[in-house]
mmCIF file of C-alpha atoms and ligand atoms in Angstrom:
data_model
loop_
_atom_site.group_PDB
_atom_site.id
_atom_site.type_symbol
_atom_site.label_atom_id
_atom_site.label_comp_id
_atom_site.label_asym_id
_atom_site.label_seq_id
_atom_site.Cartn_x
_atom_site.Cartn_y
_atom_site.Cartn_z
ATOM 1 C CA UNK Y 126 -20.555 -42.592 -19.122
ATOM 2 C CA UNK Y 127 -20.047 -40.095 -15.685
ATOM 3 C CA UNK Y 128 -17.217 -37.667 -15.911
ATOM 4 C CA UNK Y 129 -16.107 -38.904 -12.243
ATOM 5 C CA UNK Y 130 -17.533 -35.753 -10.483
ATOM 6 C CA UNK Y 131 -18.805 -36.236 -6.953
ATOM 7 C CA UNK Y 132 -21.905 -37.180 -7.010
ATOM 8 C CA UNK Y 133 -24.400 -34.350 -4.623
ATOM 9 C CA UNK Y 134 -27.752 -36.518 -4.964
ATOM 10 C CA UNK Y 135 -26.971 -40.558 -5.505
ATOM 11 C CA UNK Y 136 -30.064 -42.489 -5.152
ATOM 12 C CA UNK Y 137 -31.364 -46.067 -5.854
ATOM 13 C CA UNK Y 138 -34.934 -47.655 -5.920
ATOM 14 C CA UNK Y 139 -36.622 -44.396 -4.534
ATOM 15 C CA UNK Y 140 -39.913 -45.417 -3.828
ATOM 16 C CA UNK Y 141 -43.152 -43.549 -2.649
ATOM 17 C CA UNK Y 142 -46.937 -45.271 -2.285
ATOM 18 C CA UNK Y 143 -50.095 -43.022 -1.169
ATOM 19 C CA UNK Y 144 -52.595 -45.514 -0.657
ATOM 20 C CA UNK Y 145 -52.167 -48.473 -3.438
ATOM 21 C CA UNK Y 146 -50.845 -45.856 -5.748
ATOM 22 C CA UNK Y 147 -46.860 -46.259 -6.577
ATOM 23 C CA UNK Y 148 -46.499 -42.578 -7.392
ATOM 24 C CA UNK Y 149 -42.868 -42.835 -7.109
ATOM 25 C CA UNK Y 150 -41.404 -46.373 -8.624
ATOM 26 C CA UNK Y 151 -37.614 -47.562 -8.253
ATOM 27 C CA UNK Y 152 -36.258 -44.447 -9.304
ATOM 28 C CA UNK Y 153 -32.583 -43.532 -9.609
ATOM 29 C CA UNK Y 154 -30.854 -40.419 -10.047
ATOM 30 C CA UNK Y 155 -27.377 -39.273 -9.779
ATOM 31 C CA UNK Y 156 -26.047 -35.540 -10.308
ATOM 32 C CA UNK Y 157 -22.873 -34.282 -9.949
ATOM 33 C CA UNK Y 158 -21.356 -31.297 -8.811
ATOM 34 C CA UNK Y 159 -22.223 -28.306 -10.041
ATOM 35 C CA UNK Y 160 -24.843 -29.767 -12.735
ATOM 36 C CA UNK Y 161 -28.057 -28.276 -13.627
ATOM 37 C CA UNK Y 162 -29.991 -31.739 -13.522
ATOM 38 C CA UNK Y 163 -33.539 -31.146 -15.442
ATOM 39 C CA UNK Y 164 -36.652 -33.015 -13.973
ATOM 40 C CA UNK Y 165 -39.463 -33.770 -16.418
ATOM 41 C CA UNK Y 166 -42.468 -34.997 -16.904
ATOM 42 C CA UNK Y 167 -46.549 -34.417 -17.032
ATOM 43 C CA UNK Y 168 -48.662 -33.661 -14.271
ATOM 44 C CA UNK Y 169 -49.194 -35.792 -11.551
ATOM 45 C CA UNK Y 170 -45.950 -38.003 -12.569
ATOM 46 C CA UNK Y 171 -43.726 -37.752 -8.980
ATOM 47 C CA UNK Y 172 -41.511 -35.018 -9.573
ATOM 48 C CA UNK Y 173 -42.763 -32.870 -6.043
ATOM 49 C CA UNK Y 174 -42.471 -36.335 -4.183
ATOM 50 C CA UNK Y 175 -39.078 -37.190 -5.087
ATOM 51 C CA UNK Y 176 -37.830 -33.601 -4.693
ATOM 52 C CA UNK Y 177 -39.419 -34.198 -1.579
ATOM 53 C CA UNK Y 178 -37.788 -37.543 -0.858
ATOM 54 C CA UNK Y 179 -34.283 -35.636 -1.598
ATOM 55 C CA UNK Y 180 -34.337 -33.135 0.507
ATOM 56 C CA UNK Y 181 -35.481 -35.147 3.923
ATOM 57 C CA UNK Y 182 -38.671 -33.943 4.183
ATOM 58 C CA UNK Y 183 -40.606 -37.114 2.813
ATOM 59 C CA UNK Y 184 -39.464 -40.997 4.061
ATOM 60 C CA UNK Y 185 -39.461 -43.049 1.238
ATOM 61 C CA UNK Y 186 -40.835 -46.273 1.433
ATOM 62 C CA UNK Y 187 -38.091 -48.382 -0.418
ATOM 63 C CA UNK Y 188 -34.602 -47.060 -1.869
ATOM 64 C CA UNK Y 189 -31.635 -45.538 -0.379
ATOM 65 C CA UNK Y 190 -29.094 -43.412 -1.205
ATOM 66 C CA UNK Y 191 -27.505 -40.130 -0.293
ATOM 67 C CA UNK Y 192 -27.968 -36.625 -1.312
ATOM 68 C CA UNK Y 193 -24.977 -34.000 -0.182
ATOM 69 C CA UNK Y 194 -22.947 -37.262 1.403
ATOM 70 C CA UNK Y 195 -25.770 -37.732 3.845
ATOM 71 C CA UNK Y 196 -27.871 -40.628 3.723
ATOM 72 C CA UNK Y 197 -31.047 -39.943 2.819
ATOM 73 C CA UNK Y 198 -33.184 -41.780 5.336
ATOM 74 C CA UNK Y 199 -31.117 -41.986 8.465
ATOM 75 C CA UNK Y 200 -29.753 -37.958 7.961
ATOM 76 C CA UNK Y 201 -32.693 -36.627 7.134
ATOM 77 C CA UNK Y 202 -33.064 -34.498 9.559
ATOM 78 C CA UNK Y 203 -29.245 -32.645 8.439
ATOM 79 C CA UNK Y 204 -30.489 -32.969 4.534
ATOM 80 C CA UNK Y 205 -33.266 -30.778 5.528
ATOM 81 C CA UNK Y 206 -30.929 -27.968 6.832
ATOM 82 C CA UNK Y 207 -27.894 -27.991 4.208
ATOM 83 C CA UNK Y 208 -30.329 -27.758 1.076
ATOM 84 C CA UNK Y 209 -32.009 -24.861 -0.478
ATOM 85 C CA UNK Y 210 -35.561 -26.099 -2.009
ATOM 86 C CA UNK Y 211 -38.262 -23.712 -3.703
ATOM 87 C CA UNK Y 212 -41.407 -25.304 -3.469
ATOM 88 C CA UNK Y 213 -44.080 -24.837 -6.339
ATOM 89 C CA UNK Y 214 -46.118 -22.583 -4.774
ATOM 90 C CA UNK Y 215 -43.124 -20.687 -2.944
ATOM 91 C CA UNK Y 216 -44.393 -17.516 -1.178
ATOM 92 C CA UNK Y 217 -42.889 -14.031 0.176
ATOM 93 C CA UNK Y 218 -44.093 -11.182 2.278
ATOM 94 C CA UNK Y 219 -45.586 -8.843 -0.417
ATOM 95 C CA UNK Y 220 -46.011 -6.286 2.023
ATOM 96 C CA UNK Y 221 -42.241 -6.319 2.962
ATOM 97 C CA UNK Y 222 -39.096 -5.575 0.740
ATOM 98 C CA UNK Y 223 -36.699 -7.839 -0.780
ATOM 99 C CA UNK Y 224 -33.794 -6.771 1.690
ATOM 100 C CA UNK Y 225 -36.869 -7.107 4.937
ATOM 101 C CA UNK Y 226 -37.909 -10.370 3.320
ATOM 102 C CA UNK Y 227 -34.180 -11.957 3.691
ATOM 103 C CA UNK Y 228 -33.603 -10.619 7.357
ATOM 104 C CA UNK Y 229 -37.667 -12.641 7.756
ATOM 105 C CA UNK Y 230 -36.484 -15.810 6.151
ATOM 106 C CA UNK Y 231 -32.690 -15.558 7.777
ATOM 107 C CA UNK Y 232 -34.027 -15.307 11.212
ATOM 108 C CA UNK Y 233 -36.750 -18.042 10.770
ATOM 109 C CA UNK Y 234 -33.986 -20.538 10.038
ATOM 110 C CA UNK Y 235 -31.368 -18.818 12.486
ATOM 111 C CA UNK Y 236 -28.961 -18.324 9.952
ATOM 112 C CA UNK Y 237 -25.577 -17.059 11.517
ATOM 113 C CA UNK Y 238 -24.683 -13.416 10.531
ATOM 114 C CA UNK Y 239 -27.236 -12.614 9.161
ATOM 115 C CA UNK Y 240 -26.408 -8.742 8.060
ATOM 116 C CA UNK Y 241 -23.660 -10.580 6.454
ATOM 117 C CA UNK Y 242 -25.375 -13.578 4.638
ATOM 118 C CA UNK Y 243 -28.709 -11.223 3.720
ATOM 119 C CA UNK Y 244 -25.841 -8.445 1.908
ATOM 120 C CA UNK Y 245 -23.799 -11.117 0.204
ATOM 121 C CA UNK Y 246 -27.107 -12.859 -1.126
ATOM 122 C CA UNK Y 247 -28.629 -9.639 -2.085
ATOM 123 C CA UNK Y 248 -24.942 -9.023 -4.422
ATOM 124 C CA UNK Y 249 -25.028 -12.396 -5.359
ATOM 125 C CA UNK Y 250 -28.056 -12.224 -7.159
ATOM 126 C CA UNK Y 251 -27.855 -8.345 -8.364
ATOM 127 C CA UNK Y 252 -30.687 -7.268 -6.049
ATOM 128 C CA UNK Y 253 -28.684 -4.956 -3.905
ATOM 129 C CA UNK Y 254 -29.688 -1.986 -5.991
ATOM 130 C CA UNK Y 255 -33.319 -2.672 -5.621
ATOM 131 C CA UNK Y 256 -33.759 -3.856 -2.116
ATOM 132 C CA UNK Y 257 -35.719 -1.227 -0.201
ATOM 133 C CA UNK Y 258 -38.737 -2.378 -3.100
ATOM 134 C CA UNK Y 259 -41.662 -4.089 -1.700
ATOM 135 C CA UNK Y 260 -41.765 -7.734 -3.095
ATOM 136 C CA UNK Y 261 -45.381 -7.093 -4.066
ATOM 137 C CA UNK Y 262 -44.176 -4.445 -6.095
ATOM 138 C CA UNK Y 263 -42.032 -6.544 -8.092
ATOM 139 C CA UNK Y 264 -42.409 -8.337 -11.969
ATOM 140 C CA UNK Y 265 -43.025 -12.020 -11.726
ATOM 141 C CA UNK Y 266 -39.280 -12.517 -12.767
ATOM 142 C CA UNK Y 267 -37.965 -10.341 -9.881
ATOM 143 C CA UNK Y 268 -40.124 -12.266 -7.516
ATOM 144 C CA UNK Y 269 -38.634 -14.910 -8.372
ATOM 145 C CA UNK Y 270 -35.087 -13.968 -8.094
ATOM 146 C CA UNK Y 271 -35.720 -12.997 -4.804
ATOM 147 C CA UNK Y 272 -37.252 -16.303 -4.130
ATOM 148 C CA UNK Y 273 -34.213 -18.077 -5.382
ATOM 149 C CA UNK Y 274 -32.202 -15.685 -2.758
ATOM 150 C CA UNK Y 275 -34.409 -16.863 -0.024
ATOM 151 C CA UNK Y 276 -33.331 -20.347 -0.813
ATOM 152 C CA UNK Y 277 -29.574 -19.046 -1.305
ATOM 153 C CA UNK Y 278 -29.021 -17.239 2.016
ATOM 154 C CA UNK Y 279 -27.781 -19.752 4.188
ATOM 155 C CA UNK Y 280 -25.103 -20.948 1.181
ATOM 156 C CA UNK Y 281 -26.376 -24.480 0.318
ATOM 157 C CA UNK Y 282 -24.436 -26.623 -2.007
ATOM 158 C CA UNK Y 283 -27.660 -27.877 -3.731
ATOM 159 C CA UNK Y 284 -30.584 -26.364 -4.653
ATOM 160 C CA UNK Y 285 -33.924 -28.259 -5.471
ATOM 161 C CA UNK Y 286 -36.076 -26.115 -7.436
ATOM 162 C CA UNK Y 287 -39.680 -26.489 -8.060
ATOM 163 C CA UNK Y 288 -41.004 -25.523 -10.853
ATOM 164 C CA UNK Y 289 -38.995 -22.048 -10.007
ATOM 165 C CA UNK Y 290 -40.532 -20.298 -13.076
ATOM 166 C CA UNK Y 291 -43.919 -21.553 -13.904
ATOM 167 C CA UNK Y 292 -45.794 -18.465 -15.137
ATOM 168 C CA UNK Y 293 -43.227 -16.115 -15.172
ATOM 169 C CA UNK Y 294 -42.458 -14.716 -19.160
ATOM 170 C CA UNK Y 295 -40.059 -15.589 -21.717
ATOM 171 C CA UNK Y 296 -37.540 -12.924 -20.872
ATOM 172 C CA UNK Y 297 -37.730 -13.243 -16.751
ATOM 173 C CA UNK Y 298 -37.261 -17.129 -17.384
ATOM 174 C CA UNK Y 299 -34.036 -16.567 -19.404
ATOM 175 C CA UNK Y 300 -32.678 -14.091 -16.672
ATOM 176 C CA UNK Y 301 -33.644 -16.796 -13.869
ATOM 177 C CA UNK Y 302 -31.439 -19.168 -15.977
ATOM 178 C CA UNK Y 303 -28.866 -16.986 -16.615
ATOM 179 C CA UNK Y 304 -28.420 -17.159 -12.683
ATOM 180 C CA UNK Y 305 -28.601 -20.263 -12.650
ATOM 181 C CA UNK Y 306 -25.875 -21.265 -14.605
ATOM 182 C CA UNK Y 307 -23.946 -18.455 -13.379
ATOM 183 C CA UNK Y 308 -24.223 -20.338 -9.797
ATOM 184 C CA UNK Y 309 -23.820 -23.776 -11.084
ATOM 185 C CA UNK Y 310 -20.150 -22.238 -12.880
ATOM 186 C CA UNK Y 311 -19.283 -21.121 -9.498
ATOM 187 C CA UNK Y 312 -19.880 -24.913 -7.620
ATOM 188 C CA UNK Y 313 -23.587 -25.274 -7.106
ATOM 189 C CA UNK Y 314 -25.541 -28.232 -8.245
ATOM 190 C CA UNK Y 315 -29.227 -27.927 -9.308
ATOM 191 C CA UNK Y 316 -32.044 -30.171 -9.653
ATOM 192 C CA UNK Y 317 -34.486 -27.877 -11.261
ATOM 193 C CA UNK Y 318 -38.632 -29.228 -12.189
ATOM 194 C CA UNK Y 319 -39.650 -27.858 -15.381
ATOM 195 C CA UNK Y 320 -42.484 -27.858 -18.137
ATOM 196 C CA UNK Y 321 -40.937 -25.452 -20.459
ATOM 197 C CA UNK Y 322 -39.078 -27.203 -23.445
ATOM 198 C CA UNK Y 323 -36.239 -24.191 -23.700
ATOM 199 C CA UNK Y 324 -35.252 -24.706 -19.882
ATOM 200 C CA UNK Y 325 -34.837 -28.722 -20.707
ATOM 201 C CA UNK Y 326 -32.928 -27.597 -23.716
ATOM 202 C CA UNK Y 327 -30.359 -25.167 -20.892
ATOM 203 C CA UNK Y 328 -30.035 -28.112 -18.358
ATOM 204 C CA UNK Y 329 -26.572 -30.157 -18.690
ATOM 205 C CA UNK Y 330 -28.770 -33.553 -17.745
ATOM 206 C CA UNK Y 331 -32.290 -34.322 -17.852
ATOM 207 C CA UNK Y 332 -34.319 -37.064 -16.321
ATOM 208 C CA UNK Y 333 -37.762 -38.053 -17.496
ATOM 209 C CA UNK Y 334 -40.502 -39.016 -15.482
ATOM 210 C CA UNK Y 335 -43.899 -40.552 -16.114
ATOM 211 C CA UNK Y 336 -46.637 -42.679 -13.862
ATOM 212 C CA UNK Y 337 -43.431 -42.241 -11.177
ATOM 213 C CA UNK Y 338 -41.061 -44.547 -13.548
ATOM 214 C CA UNK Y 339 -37.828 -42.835 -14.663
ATOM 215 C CA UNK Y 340 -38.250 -43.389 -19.091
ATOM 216 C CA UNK Y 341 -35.019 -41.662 -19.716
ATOM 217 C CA UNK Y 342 -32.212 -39.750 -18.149
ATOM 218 C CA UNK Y 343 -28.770 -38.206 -19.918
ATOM 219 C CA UNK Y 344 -27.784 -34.938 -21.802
ATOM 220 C CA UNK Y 345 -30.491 -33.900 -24.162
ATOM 221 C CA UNK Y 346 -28.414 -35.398 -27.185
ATOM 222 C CA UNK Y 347 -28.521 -38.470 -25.619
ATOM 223 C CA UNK Y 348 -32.067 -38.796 -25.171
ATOM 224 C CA UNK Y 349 -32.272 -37.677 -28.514
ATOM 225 C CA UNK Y 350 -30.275 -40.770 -30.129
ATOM 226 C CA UNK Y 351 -31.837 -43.412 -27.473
ATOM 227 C CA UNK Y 352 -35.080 -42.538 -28.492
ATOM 228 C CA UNK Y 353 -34.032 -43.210 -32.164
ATOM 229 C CA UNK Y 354 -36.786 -41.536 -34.003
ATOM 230 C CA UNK Y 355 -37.729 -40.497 -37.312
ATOM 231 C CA UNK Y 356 -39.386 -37.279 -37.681
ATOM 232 C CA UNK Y 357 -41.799 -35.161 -40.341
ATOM 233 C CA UNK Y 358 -43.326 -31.634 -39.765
ATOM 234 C CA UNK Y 359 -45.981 -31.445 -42.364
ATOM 235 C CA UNK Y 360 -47.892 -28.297 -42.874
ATOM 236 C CA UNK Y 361 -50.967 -27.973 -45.632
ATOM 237 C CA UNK Y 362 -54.724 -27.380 -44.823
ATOM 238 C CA UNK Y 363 -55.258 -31.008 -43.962
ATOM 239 C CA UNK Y 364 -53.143 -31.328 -40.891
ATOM 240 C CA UNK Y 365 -56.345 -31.068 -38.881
ATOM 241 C CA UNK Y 366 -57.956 -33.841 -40.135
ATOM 242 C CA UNK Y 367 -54.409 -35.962 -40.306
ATOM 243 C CA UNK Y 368 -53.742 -35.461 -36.871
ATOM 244 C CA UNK Y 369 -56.828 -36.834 -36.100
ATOM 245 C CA UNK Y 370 -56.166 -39.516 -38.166
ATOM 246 C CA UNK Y 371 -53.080 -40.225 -37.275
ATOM 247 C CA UNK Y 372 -52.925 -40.180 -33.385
ATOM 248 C CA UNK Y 373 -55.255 -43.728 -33.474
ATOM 249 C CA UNK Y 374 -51.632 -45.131 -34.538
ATOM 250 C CA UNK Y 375 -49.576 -46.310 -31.644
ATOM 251 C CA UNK Y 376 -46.538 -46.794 -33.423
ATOM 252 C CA UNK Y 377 -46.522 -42.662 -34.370
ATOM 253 C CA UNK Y 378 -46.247 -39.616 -32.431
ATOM 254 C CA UNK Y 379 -48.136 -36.704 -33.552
ATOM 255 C CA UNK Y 380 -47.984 -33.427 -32.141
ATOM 256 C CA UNK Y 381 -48.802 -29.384 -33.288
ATOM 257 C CA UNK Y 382 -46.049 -27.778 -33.578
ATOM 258 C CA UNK Y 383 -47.458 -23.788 -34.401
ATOM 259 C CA UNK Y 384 -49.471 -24.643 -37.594
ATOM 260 C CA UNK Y 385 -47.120 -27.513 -38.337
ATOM 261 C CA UNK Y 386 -47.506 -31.320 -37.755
ATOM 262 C CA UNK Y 387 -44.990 -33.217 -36.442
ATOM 263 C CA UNK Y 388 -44.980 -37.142 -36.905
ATOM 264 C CA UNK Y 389 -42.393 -38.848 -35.558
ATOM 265 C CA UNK Y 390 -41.788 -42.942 -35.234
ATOM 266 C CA UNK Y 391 -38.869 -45.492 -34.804
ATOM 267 C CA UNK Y 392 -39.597 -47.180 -38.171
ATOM 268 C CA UNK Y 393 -38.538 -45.210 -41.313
ATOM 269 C CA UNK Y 394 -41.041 -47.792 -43.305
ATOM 270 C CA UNK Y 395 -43.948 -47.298 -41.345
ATOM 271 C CA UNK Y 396 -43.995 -43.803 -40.855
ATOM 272 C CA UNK Y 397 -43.895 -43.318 -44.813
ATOM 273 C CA UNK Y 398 -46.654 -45.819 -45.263
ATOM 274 C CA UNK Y 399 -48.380 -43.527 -42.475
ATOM 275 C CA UNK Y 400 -48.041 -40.662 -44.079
ATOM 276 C CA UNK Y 401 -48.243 -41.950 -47.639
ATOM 277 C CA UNK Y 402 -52.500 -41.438 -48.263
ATOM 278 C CA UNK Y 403 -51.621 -37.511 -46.658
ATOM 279 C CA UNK Y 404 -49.526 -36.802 -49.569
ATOM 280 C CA UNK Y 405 -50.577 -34.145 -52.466
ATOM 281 C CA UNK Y 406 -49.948 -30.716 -54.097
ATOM 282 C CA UNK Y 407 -51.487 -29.085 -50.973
ATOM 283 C CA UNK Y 408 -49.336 -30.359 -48.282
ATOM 284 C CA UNK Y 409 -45.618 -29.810 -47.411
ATOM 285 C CA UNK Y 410 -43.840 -32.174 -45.731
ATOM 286 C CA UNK Y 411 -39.900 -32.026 -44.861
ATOM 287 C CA UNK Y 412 -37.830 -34.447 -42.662
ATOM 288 C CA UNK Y 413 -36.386 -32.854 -39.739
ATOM 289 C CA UNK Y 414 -34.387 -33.268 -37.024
ATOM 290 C CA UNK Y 415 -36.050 -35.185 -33.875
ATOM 291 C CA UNK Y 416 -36.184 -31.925 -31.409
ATOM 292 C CA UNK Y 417 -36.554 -32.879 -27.143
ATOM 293 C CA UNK Y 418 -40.284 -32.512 -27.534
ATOM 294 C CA UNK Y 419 -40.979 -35.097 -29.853
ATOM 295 C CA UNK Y 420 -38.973 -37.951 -27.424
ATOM 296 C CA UNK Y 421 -41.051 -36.764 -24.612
ATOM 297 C CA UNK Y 422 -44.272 -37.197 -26.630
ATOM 298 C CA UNK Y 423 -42.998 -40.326 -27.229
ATOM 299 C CA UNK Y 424 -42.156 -41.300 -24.150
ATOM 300 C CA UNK Y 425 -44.973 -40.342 -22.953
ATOM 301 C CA UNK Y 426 -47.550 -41.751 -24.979
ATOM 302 C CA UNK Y 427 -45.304 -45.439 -24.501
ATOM 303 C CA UNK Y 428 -45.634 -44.781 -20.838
ATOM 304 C CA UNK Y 429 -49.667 -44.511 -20.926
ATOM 305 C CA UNK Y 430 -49.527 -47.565 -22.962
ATOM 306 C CA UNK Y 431 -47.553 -48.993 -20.287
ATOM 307 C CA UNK Y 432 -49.893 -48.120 -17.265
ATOM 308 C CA UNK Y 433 -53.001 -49.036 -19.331
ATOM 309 C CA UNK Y 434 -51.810 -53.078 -20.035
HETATM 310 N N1 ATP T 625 -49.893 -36.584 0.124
HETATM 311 C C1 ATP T 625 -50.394 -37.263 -0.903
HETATM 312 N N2 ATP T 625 -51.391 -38.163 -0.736
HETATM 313 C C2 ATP T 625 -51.891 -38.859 -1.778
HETATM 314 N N3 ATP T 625 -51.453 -38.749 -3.042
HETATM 315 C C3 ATP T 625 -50.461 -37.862 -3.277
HETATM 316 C C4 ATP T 625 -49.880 -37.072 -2.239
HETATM 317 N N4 ATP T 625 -48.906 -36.294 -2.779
HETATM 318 C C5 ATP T 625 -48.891 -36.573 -4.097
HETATM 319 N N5 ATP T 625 -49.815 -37.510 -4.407
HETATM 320 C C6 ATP T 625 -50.070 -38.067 -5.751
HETATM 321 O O1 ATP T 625 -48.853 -38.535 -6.255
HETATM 322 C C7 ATP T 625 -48.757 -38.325 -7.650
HETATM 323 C C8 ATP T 625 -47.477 -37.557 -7.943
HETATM 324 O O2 ATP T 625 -47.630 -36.216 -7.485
HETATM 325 P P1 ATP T 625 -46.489 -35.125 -7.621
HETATM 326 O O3 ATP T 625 -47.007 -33.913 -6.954
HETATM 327 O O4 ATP T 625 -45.207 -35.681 -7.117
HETATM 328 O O5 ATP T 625 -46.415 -34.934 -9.186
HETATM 329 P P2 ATP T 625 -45.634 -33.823 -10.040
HETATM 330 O O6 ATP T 625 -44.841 -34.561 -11.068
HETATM 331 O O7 ATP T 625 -44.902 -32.920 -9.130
HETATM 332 O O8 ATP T 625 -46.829 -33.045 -10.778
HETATM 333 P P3 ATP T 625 -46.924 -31.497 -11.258
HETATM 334 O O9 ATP T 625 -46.175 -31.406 -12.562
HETATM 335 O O10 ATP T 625 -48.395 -31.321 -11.453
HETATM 336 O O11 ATP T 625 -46.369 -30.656 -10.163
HETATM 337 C C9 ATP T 625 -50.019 -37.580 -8.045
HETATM 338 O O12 ATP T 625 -50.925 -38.500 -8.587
HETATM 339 C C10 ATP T 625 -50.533 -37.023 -6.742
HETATM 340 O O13 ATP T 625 -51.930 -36.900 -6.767
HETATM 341 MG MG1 MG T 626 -45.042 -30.931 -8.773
#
């Protein structure tokens, strides 16, 4: 099941309430060294709070555990200091440059030798060439590079990223993750928050969240086969109408996929009864293989039944 690595974040029964809300329910997680761990799951589900739970700077109600060897409610204090976390909303000083940013950020947190720390960051992450830019100056991607750098410069064995590239485009995201990998290959571990299917698809593990209850957590293969599901993509002019039709049925899962449909369920038999009355001369339908997206519309729709009973 584990390889046996050391295990940077071990944790059992994390729990968070706000109010008589359970936003965070009996969750465990365990990533090893030098893993990019994937954190998923819609809006709202508890992916800031635990983040927040692991690096010290939320008490969780219930649940223990340890995250770098330190126990996570008695050492918070010293979890707080040895990890690097990007928040969501992460900011910089657009009105200084990437290399006056790191000496801001270095000093804040007295990080020891500094000159020395803000240099090796800025080679570490191939901004040495462009560090007299203002940050304000720079493409979403870059921004974000130099946020991850802010996060890097006082050499932290974990990093607990945020939702590091919400909003940033296609080709910035697969240079952030490019670096990313490049520092998990050298020793660091990441626990990275994502919405974007292709940066699941590049973690090594990935744990799903929903309503704060962990639905699912292994290598993407392995969700894959757990979820056991059979799935269509239909395309024709009805797919409108069919999803329409179609998303009334609890047992399916029915998602757009561009201008194709995908219908996914755990029973062969009743999917093709299903999709049987759709059939005709002016629709196409093909069986395909179950892609990450369809188990988290899956497990996400299961969840909602869940909360609702
Ligand atoms: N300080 C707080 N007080 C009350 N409720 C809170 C607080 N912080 C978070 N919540 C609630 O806890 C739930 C989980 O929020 P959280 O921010 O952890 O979700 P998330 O998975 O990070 O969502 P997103 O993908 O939108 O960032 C939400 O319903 C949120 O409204
Ligand atoms: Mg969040």
């Amino acid at each position: 099941m584990e390889s046996g690595a050391p295990a940077i974040i071990d944790v059992h029964g994390l729990t968070k309430r706000y109010g008589g809300r359970t936003v965070v329910d009996h969750l465990d997680m365990r990533v090893e060294r030098g893993r990019i761990h994937g954190f998923l799951g819609p809006n709202g589900s508890g992916k800031t709070t635990t983040i927040r739970m692991l690096c010290g700077l939320l008490t969780p109600d219930e649940g223990s555990g340890s995250c770098l060897g330190f126990d996570i409610v008695r050492q918070a204090r010293r979890i707080k200091r040895e990890v690097g976390y990007m928040t969501q909303k992460f900011g910089l000083y657009e009105d200084l440059t990437i290399e006056e940013n790191l000496f801001f950020i270095a000093r804040v947190y007295a990080v020891p030798n500094a000159a020395t720390r803000v240099q090796a960051t800025l080679e570490r992450l191939g901004l040495a060439s462009r560090k007299t830019q203002l940050a304000g100056a720079l493409s979403g991607g870059w921004k974000q590079r130099l946020a991850l750098a802010a996060c890097l410069l006082h050499d932290p064995q974990l990093l607990l990223l945020d939702e590091p590239t919400a909003g940033v485009d296609p080709k910035a995201r697969r240079e952030f993750w490019d670096q990313l990998h490049a520092l998990a290959e050298g020793g660091l571990t990441v626990l990275v928050s994502t919405h974007y299917m292709d940066e699941a698809e590049r973690c090594h593990r990935l744990a799903y969240i929903a309503y704060g209850r962990l639905l699912a957590q292994g290598t993407a293969a392995q969700l894959i086969a757990a979820a056991g599901l059979t799935t269509w993509s239909i395309t024709g002019p009805r797919v409108g109408a069919m999803a329409i039709a179609l998303r009334d049925q609890p047992q399916l899962h029915v998602a757009s996929f561009g201008n194709a449909l995908h219908v996914s369920a755990r029973s062969e038999t009743e999917l093709e009864a299903a999709l049987a009355p759709w059939s005709g001369s002016d629709m196409a339908r093909a069986r395909i293989d179950t892609s990450l997206e369809d188990v988290f519309i899956a497990l996400m729709q299961g969840a909602t039944d869940n909360y609702a009973a």
